[in-house]
mmCIF file of C-alpha atoms and ligand atoms in Angstrom:
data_model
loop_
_atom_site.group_PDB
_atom_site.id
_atom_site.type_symbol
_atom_site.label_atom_id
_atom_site.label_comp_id
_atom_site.label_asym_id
_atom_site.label_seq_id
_atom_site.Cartn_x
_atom_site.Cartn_y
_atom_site.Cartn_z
ATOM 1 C CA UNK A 233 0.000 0.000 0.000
ATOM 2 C CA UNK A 234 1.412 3.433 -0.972
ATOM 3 C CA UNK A 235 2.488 5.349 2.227
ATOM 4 C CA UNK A 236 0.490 8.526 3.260
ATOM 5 C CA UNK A 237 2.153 11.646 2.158
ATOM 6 C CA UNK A 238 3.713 12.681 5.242
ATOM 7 C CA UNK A 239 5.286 16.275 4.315
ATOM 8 C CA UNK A 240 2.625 17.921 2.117
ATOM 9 C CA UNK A 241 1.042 21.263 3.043
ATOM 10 C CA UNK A 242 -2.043 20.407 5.535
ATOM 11 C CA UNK A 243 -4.730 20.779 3.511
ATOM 12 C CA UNK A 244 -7.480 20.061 6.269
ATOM 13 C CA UNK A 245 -8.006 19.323 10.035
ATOM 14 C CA UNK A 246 -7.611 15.774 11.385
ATOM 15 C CA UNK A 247 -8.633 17.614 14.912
ATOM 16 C CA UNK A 248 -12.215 17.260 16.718
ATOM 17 C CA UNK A 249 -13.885 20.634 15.926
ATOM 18 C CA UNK A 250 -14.665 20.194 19.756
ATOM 19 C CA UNK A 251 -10.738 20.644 20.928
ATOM 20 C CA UNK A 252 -10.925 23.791 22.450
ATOM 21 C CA UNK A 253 -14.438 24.034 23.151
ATOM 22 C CA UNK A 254 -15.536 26.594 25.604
ATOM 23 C CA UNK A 255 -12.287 28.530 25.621
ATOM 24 C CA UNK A 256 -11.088 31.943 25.267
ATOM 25 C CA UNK A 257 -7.859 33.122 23.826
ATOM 26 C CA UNK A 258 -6.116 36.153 23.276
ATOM 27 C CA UNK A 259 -3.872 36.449 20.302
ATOM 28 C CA UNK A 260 -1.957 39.869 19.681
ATOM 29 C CA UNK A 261 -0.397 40.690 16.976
ATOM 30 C CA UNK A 262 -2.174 39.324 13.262
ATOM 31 C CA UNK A 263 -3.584 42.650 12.249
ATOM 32 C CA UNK A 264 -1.865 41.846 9.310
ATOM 33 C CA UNK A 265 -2.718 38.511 8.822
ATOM 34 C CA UNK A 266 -0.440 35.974 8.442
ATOM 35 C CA UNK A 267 -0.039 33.266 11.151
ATOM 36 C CA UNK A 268 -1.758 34.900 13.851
ATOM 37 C CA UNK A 269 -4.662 35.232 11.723
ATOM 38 C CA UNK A 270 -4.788 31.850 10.913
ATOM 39 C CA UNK A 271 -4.397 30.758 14.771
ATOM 40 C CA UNK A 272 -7.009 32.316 15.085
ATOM 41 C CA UNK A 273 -9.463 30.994 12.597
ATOM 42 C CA UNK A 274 -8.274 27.444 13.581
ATOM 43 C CA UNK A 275 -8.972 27.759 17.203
ATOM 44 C CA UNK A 276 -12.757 29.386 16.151
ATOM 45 C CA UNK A 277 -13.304 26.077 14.002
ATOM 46 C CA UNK A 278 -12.027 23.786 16.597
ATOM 47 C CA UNK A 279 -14.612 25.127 19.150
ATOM 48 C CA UNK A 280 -13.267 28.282 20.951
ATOM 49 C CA UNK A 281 -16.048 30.855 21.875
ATOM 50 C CA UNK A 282 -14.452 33.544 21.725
ATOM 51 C CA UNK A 283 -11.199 35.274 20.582
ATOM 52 C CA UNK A 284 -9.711 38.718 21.499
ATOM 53 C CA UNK A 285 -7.172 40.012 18.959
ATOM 54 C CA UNK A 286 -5.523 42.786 20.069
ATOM 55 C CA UNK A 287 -2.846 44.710 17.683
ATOM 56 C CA UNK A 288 -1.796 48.627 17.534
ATOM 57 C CA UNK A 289 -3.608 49.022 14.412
ATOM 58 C CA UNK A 290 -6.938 49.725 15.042
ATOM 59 C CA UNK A 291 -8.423 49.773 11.848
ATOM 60 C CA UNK A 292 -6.137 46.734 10.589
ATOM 61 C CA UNK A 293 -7.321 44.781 13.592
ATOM 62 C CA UNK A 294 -10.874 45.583 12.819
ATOM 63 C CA UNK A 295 -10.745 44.496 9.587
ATOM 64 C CA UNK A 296 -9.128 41.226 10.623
ATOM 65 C CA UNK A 297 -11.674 40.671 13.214
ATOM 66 C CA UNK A 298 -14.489 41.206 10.640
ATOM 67 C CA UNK A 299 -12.982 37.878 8.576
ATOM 68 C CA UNK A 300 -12.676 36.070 11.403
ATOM 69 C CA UNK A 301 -16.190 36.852 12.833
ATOM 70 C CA UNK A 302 -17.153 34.695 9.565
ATOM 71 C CA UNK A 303 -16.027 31.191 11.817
ATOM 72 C CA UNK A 304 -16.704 32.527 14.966
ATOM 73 C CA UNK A 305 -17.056 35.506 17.670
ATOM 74 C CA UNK A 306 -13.851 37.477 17.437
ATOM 75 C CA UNK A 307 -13.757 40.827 19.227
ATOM 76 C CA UNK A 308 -11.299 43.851 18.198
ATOM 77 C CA UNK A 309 -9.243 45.255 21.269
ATOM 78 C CA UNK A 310 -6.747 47.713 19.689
ATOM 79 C CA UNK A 311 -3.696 48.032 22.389
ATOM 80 C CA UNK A 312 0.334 48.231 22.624
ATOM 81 C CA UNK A 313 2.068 45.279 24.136
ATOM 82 C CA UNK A 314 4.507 47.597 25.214
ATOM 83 C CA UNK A 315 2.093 49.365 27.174
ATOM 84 C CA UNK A 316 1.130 47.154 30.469
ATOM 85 C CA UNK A 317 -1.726 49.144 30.914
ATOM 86 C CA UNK A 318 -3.044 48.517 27.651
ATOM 87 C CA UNK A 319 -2.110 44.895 28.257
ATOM 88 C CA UNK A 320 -4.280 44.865 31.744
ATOM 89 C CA UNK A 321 -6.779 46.625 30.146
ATOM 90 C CA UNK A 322 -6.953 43.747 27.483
ATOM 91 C CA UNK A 323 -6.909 40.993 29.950
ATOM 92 C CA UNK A 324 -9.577 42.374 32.152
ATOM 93 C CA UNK A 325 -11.973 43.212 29.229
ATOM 94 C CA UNK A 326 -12.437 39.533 27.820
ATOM 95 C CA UNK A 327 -12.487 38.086 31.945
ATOM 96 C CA UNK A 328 -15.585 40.910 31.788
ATOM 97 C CA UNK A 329 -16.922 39.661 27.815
ATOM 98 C CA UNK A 330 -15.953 36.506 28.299
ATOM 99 C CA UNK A 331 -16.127 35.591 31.561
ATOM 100 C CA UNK A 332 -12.797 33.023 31.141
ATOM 101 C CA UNK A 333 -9.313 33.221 29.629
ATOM 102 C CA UNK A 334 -7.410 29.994 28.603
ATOM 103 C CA UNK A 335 -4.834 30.698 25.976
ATOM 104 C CA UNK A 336 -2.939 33.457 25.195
ATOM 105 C CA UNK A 337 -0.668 33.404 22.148
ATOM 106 C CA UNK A 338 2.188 36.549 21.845
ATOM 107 C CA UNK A 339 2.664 36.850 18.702
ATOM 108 C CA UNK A 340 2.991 40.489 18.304
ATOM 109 C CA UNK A 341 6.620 41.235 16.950
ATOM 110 C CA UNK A 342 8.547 43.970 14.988
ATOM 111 C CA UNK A 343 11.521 42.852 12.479
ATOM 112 C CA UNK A 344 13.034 44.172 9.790
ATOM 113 C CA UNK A 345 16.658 43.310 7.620
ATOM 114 C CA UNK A 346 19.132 45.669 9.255
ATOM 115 C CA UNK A 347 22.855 45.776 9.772
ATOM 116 C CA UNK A 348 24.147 45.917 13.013
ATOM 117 C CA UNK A 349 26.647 49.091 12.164
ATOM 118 C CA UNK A 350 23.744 50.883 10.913
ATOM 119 C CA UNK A 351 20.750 50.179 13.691
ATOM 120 C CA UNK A 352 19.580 52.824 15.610
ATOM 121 C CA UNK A 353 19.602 52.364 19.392
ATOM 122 C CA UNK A 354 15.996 53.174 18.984
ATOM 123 C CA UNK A 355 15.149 50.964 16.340
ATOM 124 C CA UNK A 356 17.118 48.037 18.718
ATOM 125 C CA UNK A 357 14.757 49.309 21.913
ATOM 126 C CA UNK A 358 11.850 48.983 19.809
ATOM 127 C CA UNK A 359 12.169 45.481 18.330
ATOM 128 C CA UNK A 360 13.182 44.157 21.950
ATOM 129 C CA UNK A 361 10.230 46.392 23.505
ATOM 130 C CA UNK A 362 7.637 44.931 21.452
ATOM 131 C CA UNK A 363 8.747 41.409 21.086
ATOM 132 C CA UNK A 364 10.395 40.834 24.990
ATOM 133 C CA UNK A 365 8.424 43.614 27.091
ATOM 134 C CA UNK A 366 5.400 43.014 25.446
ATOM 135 C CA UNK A 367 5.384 38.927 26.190
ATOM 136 C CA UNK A 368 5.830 39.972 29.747
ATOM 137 C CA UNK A 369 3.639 42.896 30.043
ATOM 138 C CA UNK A 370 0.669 40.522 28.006
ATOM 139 C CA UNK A 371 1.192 37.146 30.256
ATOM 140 C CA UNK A 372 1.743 38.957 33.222
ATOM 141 C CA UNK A 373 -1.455 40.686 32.450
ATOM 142 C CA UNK A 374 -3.257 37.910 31.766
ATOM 143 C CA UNK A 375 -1.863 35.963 34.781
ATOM 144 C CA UNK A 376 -2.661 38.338 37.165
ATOM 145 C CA UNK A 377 -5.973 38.642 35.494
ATOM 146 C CA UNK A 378 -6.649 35.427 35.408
ATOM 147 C CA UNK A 379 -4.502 33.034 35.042
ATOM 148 C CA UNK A 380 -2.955 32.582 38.299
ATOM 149 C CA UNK A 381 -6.441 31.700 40.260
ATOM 150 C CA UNK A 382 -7.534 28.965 36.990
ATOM 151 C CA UNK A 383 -4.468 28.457 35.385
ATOM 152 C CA UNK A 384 -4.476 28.697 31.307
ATOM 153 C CA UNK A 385 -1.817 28.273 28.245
ATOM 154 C CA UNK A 386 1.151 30.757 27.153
ATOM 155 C CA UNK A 387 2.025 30.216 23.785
ATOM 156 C CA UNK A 388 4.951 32.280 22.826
ATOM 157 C CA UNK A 389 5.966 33.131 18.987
ATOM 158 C CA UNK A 390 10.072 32.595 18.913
ATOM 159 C CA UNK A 391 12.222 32.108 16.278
ATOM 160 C CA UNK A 392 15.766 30.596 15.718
ATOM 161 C CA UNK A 393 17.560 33.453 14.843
ATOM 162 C CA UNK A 394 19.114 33.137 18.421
ATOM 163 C CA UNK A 395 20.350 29.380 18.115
ATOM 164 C CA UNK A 396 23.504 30.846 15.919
ATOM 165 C CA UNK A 397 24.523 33.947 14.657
ATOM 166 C CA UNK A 398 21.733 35.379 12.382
ATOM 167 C CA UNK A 399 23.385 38.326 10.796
ATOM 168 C CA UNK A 400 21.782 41.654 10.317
ATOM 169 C CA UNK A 401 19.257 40.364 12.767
ATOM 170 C CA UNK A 402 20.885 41.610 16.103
ATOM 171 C CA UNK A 403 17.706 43.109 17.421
ATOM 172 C CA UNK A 404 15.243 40.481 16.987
ATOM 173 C CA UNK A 405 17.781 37.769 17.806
ATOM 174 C CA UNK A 406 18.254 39.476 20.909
ATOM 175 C CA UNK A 407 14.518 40.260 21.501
ATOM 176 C CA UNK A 408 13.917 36.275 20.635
ATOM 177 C CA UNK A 409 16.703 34.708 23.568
ATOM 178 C CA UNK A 410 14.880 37.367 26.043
ATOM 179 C CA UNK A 411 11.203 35.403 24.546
ATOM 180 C CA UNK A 412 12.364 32.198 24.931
ATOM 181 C CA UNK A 413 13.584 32.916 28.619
ATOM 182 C CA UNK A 414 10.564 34.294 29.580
ATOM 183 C CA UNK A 415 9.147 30.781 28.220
ATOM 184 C CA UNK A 416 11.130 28.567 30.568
ATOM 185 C CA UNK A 417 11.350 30.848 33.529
ATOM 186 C CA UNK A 418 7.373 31.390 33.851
ATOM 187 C CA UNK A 419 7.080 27.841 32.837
ATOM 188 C CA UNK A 420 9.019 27.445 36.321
ATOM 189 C CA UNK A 421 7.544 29.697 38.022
ATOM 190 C CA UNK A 422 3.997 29.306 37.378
ATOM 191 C CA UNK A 423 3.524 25.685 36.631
ATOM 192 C CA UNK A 424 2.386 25.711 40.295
ATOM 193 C CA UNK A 425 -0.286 27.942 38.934
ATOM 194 C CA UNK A 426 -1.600 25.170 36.064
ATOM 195 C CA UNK A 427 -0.106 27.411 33.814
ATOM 196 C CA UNK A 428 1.661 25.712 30.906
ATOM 197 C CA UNK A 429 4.331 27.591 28.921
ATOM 198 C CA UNK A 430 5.319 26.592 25.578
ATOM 199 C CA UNK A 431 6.664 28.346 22.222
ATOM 200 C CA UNK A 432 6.444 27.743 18.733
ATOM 201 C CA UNK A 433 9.223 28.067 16.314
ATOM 202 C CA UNK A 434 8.386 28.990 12.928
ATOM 203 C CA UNK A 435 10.648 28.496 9.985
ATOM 204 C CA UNK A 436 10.630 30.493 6.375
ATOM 205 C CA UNK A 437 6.398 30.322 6.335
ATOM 206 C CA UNK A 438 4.441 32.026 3.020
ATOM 207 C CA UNK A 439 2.407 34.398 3.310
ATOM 208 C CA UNK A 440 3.688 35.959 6.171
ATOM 209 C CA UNK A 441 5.046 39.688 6.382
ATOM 210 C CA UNK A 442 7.844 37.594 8.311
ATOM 211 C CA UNK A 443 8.913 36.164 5.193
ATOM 212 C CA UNK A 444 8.208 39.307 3.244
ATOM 213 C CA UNK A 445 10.464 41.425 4.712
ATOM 214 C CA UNK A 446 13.509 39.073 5.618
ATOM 215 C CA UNK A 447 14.041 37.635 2.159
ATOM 216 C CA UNK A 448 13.997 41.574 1.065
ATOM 217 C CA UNK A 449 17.693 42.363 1.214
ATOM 218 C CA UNK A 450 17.494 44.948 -1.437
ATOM 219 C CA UNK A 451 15.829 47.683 1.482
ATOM 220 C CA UNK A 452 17.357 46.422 4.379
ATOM 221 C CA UNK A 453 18.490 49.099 7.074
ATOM 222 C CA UNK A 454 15.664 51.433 5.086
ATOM 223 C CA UNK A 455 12.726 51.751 7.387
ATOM 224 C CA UNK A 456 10.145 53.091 4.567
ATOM 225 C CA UNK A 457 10.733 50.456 1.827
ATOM 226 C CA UNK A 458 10.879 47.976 4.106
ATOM 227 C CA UNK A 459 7.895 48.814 5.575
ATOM 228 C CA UNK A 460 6.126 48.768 1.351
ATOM 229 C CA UNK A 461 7.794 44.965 1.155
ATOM 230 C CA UNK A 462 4.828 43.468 2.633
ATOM 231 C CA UNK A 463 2.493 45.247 0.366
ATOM 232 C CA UNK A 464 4.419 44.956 -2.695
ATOM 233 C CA UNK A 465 5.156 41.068 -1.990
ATOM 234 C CA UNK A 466 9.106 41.268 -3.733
ATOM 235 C CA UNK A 467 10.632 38.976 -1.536
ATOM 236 C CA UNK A 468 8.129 35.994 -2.528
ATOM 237 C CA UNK A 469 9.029 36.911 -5.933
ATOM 238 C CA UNK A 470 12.661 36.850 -4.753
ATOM 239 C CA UNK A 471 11.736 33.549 -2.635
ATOM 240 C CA UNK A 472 10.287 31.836 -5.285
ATOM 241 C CA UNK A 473 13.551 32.225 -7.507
ATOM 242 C CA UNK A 474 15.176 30.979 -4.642
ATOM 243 C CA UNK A 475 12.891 27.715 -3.871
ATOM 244 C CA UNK A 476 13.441 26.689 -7.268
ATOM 245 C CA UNK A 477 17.311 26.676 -6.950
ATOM 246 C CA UNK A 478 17.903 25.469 -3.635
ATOM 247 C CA UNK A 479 16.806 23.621 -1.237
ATOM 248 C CA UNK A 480 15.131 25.384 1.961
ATOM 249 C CA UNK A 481 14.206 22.608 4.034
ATOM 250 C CA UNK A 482 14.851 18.521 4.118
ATOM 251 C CA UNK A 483 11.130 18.625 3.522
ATOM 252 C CA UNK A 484 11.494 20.416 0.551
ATOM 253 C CA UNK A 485 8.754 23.243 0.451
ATOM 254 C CA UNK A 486 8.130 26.502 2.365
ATOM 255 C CA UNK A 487 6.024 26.596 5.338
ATOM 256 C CA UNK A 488 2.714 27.860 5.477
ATOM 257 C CA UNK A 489 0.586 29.419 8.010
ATOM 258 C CA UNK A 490 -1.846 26.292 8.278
ATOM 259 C CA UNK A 491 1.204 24.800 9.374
ATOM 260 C CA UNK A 492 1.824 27.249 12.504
ATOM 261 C CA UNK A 493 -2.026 26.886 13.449
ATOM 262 C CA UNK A 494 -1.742 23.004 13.604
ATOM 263 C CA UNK A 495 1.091 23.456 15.798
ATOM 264 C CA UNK A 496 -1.143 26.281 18.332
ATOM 265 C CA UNK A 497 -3.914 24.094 18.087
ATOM 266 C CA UNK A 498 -2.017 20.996 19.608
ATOM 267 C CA UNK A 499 0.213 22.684 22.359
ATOM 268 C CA UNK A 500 -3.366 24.873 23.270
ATOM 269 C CA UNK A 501 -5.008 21.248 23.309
ATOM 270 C CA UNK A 502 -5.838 18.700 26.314
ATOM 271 C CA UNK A 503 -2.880 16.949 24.547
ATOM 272 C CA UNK A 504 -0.209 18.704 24.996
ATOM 273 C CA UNK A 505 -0.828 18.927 28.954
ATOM 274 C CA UNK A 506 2.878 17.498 30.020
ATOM 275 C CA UNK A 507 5.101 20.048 27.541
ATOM 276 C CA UNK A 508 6.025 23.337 29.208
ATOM 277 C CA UNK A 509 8.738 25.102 29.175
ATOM 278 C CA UNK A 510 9.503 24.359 25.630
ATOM 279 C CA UNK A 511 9.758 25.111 22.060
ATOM 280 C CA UNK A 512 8.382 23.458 18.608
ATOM 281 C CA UNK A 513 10.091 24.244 15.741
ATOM 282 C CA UNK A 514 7.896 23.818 13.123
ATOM 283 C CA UNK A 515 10.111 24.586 9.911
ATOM 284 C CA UNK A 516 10.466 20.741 8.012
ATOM 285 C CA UNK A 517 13.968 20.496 9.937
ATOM 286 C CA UNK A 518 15.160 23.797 7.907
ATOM 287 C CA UNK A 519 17.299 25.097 10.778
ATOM 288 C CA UNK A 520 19.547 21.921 10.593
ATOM 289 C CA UNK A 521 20.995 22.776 7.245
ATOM 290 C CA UNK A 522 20.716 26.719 6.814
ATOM 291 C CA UNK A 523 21.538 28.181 10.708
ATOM 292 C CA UNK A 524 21.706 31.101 8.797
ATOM 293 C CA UNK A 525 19.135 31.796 6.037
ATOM 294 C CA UNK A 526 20.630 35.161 4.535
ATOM 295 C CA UNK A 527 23.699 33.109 4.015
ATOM 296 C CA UNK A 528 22.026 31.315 1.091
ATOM 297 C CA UNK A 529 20.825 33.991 -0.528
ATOM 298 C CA UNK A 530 23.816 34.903 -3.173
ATOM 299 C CA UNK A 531 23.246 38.661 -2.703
ATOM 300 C CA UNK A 532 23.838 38.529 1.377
ATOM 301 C CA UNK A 533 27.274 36.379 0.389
ATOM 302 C CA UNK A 534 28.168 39.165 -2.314
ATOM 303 C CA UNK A 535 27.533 42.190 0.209
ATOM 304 C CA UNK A 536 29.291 40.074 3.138
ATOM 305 C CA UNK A 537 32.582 39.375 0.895
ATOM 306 C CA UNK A 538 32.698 42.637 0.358
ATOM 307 C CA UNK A 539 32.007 43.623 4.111
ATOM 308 C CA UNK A 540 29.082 46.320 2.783
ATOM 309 C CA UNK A 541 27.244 45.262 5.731
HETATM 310 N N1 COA B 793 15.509 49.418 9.235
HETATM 311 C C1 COA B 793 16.171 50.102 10.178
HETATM 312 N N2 COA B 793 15.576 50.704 11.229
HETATM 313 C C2 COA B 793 14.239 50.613 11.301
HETATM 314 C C3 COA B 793 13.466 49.911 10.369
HETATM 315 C C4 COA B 793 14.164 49.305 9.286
HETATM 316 N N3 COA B 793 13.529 48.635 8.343
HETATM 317 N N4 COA B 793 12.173 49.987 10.741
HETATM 318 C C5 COA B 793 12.141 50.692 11.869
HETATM 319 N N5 COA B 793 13.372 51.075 12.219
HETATM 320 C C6 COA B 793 13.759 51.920 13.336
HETATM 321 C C7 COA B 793 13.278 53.324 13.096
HETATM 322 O O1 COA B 793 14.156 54.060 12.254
HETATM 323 C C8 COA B 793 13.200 53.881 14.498
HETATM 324 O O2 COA B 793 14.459 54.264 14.981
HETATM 325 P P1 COA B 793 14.923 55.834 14.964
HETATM 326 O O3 COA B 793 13.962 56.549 15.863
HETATM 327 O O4 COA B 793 16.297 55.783 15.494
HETATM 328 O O5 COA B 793 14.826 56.272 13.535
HETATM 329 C C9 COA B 793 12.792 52.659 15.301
HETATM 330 O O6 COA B 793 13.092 51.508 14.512
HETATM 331 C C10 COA B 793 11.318 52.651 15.594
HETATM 332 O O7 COA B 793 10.628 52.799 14.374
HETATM 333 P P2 COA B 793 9.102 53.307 14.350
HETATM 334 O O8 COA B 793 8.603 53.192 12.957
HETATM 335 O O9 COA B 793 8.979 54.597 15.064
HETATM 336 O O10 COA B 793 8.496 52.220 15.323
HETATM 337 P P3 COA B 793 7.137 51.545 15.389
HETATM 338 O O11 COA B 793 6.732 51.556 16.798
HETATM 339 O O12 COA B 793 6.128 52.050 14.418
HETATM 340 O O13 COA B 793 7.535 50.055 15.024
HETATM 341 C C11 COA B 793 8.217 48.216 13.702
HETATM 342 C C12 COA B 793 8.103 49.711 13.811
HETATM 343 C C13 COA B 793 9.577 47.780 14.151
HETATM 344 C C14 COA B 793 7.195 47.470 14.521
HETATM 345 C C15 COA B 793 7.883 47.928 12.273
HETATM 346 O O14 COA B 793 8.733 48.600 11.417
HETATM 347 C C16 COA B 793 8.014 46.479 11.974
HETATM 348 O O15 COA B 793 9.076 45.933 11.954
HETATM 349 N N6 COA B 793 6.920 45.857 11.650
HETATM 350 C C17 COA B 793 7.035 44.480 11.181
HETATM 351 C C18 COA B 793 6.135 43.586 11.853
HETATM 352 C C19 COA B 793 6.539 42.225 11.401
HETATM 353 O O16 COA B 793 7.157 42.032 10.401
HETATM 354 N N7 COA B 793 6.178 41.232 12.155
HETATM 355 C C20 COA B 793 6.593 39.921 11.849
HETATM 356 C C21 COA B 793 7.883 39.641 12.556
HETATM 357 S S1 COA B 793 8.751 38.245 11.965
#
């Protein structure tokens, strides 16, 4: 008998549309759409009754939580991670919606090609303060709110940027070791609580302004085109040049964001009730053969030779 295809794109879900029934979770971040988004879709369909998305954007967030409203009841709660009142704030309103709070996924993250000569102090600060400070501010928040008396799940967006030396990404490797230490310290700390910990580490995922803005070396260290790559979608074009030529991952094919959702849903899920304190990686073993992703990319090795970093 032919073997089931075992590293295809997950076209549907093999979960009970009953897996998180009854539950509430916060998700910030996904104003744009991407992952987050589709975390948040997946835990609608597989029985949550409500979800909170909370981003800076108000109108972005709005019009996220319009789309979503389609599976579900998603409510729009515009706020700054870095802000711990806005993060209280959050916390308290869907305990007063809601009545309950059982997951909360920080995804909300700022990142951007840049060269370490070249960053701003501020433009360091802000990547840490939104990615670092705003994990604690949100799951203290929601632990004080909340979690501490019932105990819930904290599932933290990482990366592997961290693991080696991911050039021209000083800031957010930086901001990512700080993420995955708050991961294993409250993981410590308030396990006593029945709060599990646990983060998810994405690899190169479509669709994603992630992947949009990383694979755009051409406006790296320029805050304004950088900012258009998402829009303009170059680096897919420039991506899917590159998947063509090369080989990204063993499991030869990009990530996508269905992929990310599967992995929320599970560590979310009564299944996953022993792993805390952890990471997933969830990028088809990619990290094992390209530590550094820039340094496949032939324009990153020309600019490096010719240290115009
Ligand atoms: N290159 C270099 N510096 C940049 C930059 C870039 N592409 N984008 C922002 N900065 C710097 C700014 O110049 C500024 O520093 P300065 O005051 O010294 O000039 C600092 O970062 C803050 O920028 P600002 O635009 O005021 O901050 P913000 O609060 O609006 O946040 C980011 C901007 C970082 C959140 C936004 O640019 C970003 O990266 N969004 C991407 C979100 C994303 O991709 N998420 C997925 C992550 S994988």
């Amino acid at each position: 008998m032919e073997s089931p295809n075992k590293i295809a794109p997950p076209i549907k879900s093999y979960f009970s549309p009953e897996l998180l029934k009854g539950q509430v979770a916060i998700v910030t971040g996904g104003s744009r759409g991407g992952m987050l988004k589709e975390i948040a879709q997946a835990y609608l369909q597989h029985g949550c009754k409500a979800i909170i998305l909370m981003s800076r954007n108000a109108e972005k967030n709005g019009e996220v939580v319009k789309e979503l409203s389609k599976f579900g009841t998603c409510h729009s709660e515009p706020g700054d991670v870095r802000k711990s009142e806005d993060c209280l704030r959050v916390a308290r309103r869907a305990v007063e919606l809601y009545g309950r709070i059982d997951i909360l996924v920080n995804g909300a993250a700022g990142n951007f090609l840049a060269s370490a000569a070249k960053l701003s102090t501020n433009g360091f600060r802000t990547v840490l303060e939104i990615d670092t400070i705003g994990t604690f501010n949100m799951s203290q928040a929601v632990f004080n709110t909340y979690f501490n008396t019932h105990g819930g799940v904290i599932i933290n967006i990482s990366a592997a940027l961290h693991w080696a030396g991911s050039a021209l990404q000083v800031h957010s490797g930086a901001a990512k070791a700080g993420v995955d230490t708050i991961t294993k310290t409250l993981a410590v700390e308030w396990g006593p609580h029945k709060v599990r910990v646990v983060g998810i580490v994405p690899g190169a995922i479509e669709g994603t302004e992630g992947f949009e803005r990383l694979g755009d070396l051409a406006n790296m260290n320029n805050k304004e085109k950088s900012n258009q790559a998402f829009e303009k979608g170059d680096a897919k074009q420039a991506a899917s040049g590159f998947k063509d030529s090369m080989v990204i991952a063993p499991i030869n094919r990009f990530g996508v964001v269905q992929d990310i959702a599967n992995a929320a849903l599970y560590l979310a899920s009564p299944m996953a009730t022993y792993i805390s304190g952890t990471n997933l990686v969830v990028d088809g073993a990619s990290t094992l053969i390209f530590p550094n992703f820039l340094f496949s990319f032939p324009k990153f090795i020309e600019m490096w030779g010719q240290a115009k970093l």
